[in-house]
mmCIF file of N, CA and C in Angstrom:
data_model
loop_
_atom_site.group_PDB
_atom_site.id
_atom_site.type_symbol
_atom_site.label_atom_id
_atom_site.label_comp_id
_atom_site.label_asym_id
_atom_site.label_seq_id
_atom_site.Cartn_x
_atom_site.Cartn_y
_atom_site.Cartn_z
ATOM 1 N N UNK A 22 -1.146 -55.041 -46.694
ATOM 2 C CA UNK A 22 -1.637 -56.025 -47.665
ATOM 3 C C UNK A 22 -2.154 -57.246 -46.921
ATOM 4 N N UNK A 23 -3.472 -57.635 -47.560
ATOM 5 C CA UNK A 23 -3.806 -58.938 -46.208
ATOM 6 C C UNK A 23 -3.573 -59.959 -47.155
ATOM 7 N N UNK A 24 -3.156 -60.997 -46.202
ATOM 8 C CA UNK A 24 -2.563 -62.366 -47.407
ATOM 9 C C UNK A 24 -3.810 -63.282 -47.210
ATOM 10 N N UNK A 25 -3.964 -64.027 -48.761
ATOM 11 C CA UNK A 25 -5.007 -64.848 -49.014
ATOM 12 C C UNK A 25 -4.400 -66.103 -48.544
ATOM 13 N N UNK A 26 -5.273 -67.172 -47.986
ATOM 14 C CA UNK A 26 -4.760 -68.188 -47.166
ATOM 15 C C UNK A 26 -4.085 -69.242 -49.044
ATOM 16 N N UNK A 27 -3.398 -69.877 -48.836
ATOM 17 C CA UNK A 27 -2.942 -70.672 -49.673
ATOM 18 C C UNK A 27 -4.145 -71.460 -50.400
ATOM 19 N N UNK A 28 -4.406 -71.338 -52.086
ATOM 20 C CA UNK A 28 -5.043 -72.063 -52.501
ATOM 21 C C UNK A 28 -4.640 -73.710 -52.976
ATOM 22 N N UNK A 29 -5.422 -74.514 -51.894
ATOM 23 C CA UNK A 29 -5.179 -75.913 -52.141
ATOM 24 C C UNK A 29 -5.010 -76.720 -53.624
ATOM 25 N N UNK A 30 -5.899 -75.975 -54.520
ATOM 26 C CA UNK A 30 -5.628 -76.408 -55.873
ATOM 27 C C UNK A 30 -4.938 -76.035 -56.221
ATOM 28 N N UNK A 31 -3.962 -75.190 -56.131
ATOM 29 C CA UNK A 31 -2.666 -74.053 -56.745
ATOM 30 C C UNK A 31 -1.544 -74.949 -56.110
ATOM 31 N N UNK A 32 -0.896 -75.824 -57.021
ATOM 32 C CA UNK A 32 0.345 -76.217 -56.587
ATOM 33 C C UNK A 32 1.665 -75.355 -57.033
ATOM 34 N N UNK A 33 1.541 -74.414 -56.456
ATOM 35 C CA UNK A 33 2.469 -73.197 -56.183
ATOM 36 C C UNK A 33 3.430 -73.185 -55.548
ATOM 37 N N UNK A 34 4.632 -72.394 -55.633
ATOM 38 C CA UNK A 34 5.766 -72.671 -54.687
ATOM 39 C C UNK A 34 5.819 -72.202 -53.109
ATOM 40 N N UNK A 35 4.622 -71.843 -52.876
ATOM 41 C CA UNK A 35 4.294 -70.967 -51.595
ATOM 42 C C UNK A 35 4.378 -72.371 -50.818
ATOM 43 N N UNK A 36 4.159 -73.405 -51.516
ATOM 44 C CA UNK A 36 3.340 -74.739 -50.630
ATOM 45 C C UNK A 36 4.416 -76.194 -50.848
ATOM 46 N N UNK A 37 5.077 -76.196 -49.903
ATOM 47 C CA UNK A 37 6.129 -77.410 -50.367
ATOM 48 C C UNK A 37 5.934 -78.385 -51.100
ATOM 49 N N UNK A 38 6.944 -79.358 -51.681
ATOM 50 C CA UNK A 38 6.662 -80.632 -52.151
ATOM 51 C C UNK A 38 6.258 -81.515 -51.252
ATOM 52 N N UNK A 39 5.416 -82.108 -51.904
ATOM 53 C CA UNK A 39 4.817 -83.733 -50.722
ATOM 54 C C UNK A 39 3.891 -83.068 -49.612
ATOM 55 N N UNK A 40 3.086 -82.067 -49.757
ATOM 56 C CA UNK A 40 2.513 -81.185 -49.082
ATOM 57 C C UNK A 40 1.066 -81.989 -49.454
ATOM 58 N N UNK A 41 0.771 -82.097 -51.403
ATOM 59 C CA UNK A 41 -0.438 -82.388 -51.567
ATOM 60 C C UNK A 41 -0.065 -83.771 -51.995
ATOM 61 N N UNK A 42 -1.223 -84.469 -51.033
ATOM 62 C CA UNK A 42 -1.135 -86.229 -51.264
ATOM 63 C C UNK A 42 -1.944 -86.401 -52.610
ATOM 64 N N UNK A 43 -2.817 -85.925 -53.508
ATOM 65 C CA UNK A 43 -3.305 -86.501 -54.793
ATOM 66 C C UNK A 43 -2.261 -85.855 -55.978
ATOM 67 N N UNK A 44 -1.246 -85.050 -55.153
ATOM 68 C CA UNK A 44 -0.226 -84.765 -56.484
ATOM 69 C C UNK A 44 0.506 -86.329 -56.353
ATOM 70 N N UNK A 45 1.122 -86.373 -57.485
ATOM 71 C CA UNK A 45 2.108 -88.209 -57.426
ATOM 72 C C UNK A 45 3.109 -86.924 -57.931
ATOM 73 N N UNK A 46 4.534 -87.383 -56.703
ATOM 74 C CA UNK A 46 5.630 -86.781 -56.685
ATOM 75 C C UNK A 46 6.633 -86.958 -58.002
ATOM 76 N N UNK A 47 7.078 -86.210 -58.463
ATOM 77 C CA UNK A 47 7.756 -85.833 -59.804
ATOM 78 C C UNK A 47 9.010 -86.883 -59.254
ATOM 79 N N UNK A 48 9.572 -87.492 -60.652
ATOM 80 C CA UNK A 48 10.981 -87.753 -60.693
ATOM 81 C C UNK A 48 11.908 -87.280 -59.995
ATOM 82 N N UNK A 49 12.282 -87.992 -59.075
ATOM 83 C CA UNK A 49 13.638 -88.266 -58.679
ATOM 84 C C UNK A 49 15.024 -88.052 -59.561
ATOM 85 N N UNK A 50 15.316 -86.494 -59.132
ATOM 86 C CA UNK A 50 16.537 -86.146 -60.302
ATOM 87 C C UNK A 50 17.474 -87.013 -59.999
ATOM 88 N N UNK A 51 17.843 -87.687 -60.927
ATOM 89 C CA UNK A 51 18.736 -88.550 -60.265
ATOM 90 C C UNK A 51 20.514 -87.654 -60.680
ATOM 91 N N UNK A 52 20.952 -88.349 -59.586
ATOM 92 C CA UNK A 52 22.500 -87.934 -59.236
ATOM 93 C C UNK A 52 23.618 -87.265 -60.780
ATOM 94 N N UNK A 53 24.186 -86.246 -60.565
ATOM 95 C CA UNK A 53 24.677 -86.026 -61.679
ATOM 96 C C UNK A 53 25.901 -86.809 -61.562
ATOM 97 N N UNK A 54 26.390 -87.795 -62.567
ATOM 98 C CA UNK A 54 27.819 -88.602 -62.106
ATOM 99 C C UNK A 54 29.222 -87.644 -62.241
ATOM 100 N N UNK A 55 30.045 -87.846 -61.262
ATOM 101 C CA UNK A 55 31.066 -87.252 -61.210
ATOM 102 C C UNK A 55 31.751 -87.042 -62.601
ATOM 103 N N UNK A 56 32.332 -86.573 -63.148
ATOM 104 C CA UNK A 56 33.590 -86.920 -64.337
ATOM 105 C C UNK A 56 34.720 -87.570 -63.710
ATOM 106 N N UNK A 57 35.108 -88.644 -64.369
ATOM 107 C CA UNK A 57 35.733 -90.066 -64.046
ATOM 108 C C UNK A 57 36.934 -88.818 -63.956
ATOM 109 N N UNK A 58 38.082 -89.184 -63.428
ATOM 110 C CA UNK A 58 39.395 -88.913 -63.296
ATOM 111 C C UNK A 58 40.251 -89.032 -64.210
ATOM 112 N N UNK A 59 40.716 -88.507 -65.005
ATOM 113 C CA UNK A 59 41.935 -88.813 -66.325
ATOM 114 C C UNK A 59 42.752 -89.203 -65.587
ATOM 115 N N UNK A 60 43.761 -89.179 -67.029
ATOM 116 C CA UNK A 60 45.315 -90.056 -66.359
ATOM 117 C C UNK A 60 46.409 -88.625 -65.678
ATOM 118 N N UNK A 61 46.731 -89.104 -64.849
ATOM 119 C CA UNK A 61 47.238 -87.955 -63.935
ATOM 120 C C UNK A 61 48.086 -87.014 -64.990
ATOM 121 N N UNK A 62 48.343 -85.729 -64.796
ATOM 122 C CA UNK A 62 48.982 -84.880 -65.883
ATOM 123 C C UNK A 62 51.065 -85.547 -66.019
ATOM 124 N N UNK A 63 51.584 -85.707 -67.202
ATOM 125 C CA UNK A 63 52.335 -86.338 -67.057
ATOM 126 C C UNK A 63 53.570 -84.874 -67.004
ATOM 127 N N UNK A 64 54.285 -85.240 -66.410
ATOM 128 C CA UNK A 64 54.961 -84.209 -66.154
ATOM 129 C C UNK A 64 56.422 -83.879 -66.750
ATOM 130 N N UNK A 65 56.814 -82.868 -67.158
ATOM 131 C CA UNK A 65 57.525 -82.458 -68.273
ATOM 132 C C UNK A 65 58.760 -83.404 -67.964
ATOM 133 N N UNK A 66 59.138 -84.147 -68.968
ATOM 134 C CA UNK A 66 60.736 -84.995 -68.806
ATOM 135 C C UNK A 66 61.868 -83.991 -68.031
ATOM 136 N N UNK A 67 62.353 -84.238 -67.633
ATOM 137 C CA UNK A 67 63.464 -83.579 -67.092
ATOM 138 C C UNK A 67 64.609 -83.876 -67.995
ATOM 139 N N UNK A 68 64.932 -82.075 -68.244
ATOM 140 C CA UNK A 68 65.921 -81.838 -69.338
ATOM 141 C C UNK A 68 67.495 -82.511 -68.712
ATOM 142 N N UNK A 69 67.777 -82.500 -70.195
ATOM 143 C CA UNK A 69 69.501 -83.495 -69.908
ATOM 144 C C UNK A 69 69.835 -82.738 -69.436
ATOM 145 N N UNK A 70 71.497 -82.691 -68.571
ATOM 146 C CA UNK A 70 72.336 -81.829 -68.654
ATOM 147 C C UNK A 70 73.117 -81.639 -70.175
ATOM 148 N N UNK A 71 73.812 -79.975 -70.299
ATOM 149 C CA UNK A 71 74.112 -80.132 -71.668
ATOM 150 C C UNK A 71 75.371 -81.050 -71.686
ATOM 151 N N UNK A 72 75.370 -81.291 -73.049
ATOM 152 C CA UNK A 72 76.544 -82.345 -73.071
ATOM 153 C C UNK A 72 77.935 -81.607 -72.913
ATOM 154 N N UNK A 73 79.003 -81.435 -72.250
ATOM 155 C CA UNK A 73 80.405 -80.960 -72.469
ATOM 156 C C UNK A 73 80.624 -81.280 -73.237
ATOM 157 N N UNK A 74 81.489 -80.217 -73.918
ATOM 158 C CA UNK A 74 82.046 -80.099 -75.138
ATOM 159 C C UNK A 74 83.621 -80.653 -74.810
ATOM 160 N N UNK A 75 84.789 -80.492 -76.001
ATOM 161 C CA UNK A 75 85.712 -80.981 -75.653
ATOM 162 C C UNK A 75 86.460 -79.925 -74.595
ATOM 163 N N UNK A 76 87.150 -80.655 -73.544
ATOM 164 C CA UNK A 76 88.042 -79.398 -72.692
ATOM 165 C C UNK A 76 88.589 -78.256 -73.368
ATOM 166 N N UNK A 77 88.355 -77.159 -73.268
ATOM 167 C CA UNK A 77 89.359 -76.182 -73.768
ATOM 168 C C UNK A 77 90.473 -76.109 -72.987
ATOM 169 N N UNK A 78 92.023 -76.511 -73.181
ATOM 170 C CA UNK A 78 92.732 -76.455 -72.611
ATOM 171 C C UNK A 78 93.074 -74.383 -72.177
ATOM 172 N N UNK A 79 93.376 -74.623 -71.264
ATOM 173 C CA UNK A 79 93.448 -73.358 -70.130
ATOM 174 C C UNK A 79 94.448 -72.237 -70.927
ATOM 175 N N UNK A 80 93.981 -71.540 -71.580
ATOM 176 C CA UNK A 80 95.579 -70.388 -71.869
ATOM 177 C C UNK A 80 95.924 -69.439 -70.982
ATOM 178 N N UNK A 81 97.177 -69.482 -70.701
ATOM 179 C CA UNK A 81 97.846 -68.575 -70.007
ATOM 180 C C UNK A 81 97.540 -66.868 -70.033
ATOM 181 N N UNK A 82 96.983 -66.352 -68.883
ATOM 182 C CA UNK A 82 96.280 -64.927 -68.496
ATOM 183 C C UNK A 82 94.903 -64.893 -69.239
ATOM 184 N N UNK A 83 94.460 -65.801 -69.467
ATOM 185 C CA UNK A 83 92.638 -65.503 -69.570
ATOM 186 C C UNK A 83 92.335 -65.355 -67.839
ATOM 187 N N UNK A 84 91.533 -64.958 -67.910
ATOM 188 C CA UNK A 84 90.658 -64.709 -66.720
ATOM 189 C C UNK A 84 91.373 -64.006 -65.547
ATOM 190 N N UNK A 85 92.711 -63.241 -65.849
ATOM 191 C CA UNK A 85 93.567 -63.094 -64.901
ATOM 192 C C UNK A 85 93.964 -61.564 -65.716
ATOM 193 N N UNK A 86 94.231 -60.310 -65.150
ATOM 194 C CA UNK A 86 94.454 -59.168 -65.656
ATOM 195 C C UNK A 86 96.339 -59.450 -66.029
ATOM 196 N N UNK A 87 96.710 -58.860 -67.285
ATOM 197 C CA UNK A 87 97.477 -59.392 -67.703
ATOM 198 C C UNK A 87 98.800 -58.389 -66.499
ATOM 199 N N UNK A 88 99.985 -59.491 -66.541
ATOM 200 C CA UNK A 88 100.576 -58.640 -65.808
ATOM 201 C C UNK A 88 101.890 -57.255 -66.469
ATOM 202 N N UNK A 89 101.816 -56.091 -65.891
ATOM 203 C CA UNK A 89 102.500 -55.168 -66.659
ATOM 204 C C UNK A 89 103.981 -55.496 -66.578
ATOM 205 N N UNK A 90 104.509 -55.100 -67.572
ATOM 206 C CA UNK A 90 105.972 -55.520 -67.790
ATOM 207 C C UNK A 90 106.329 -54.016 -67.034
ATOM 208 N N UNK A 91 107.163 -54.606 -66.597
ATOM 209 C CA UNK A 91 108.233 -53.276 -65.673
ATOM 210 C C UNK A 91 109.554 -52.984 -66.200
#
């Protein structure tokens, strides 16, 4: 394929910007602004401890295998 030399009137993408001096250069995209920063994420309260209830006083052979009478 033989390539045709670039047509000067064809402001085409073959041919950079600021290439042709009687084009007047397009707008200046201007800057997209950041998104401002929120308020930092607040972070879950820290749960109470539960409240104790009243002591259960201790009964004799809970938690202990009862012993066999002989």
């Amino acid at each position: 394929m033989s390539e045709f030399p670039p047509d000067p009137s064809y402001p085409g993408p073959s041919r950079g910007p600021g290439t042709d001096p009687t084009r007047e250069p397009g707008p200046t995209p201007e800057p997209v602004p950041l998104p401002e920063p929120g308020p930092p994420p607040v972070p879950d309260p820290t749960p109470e401890p539960p409240t104790p209830g009243p002591a259960v006083p201790s009964q004799p052979g809970q938690g202990e295998p009862p012993t066999p009478l002989t």
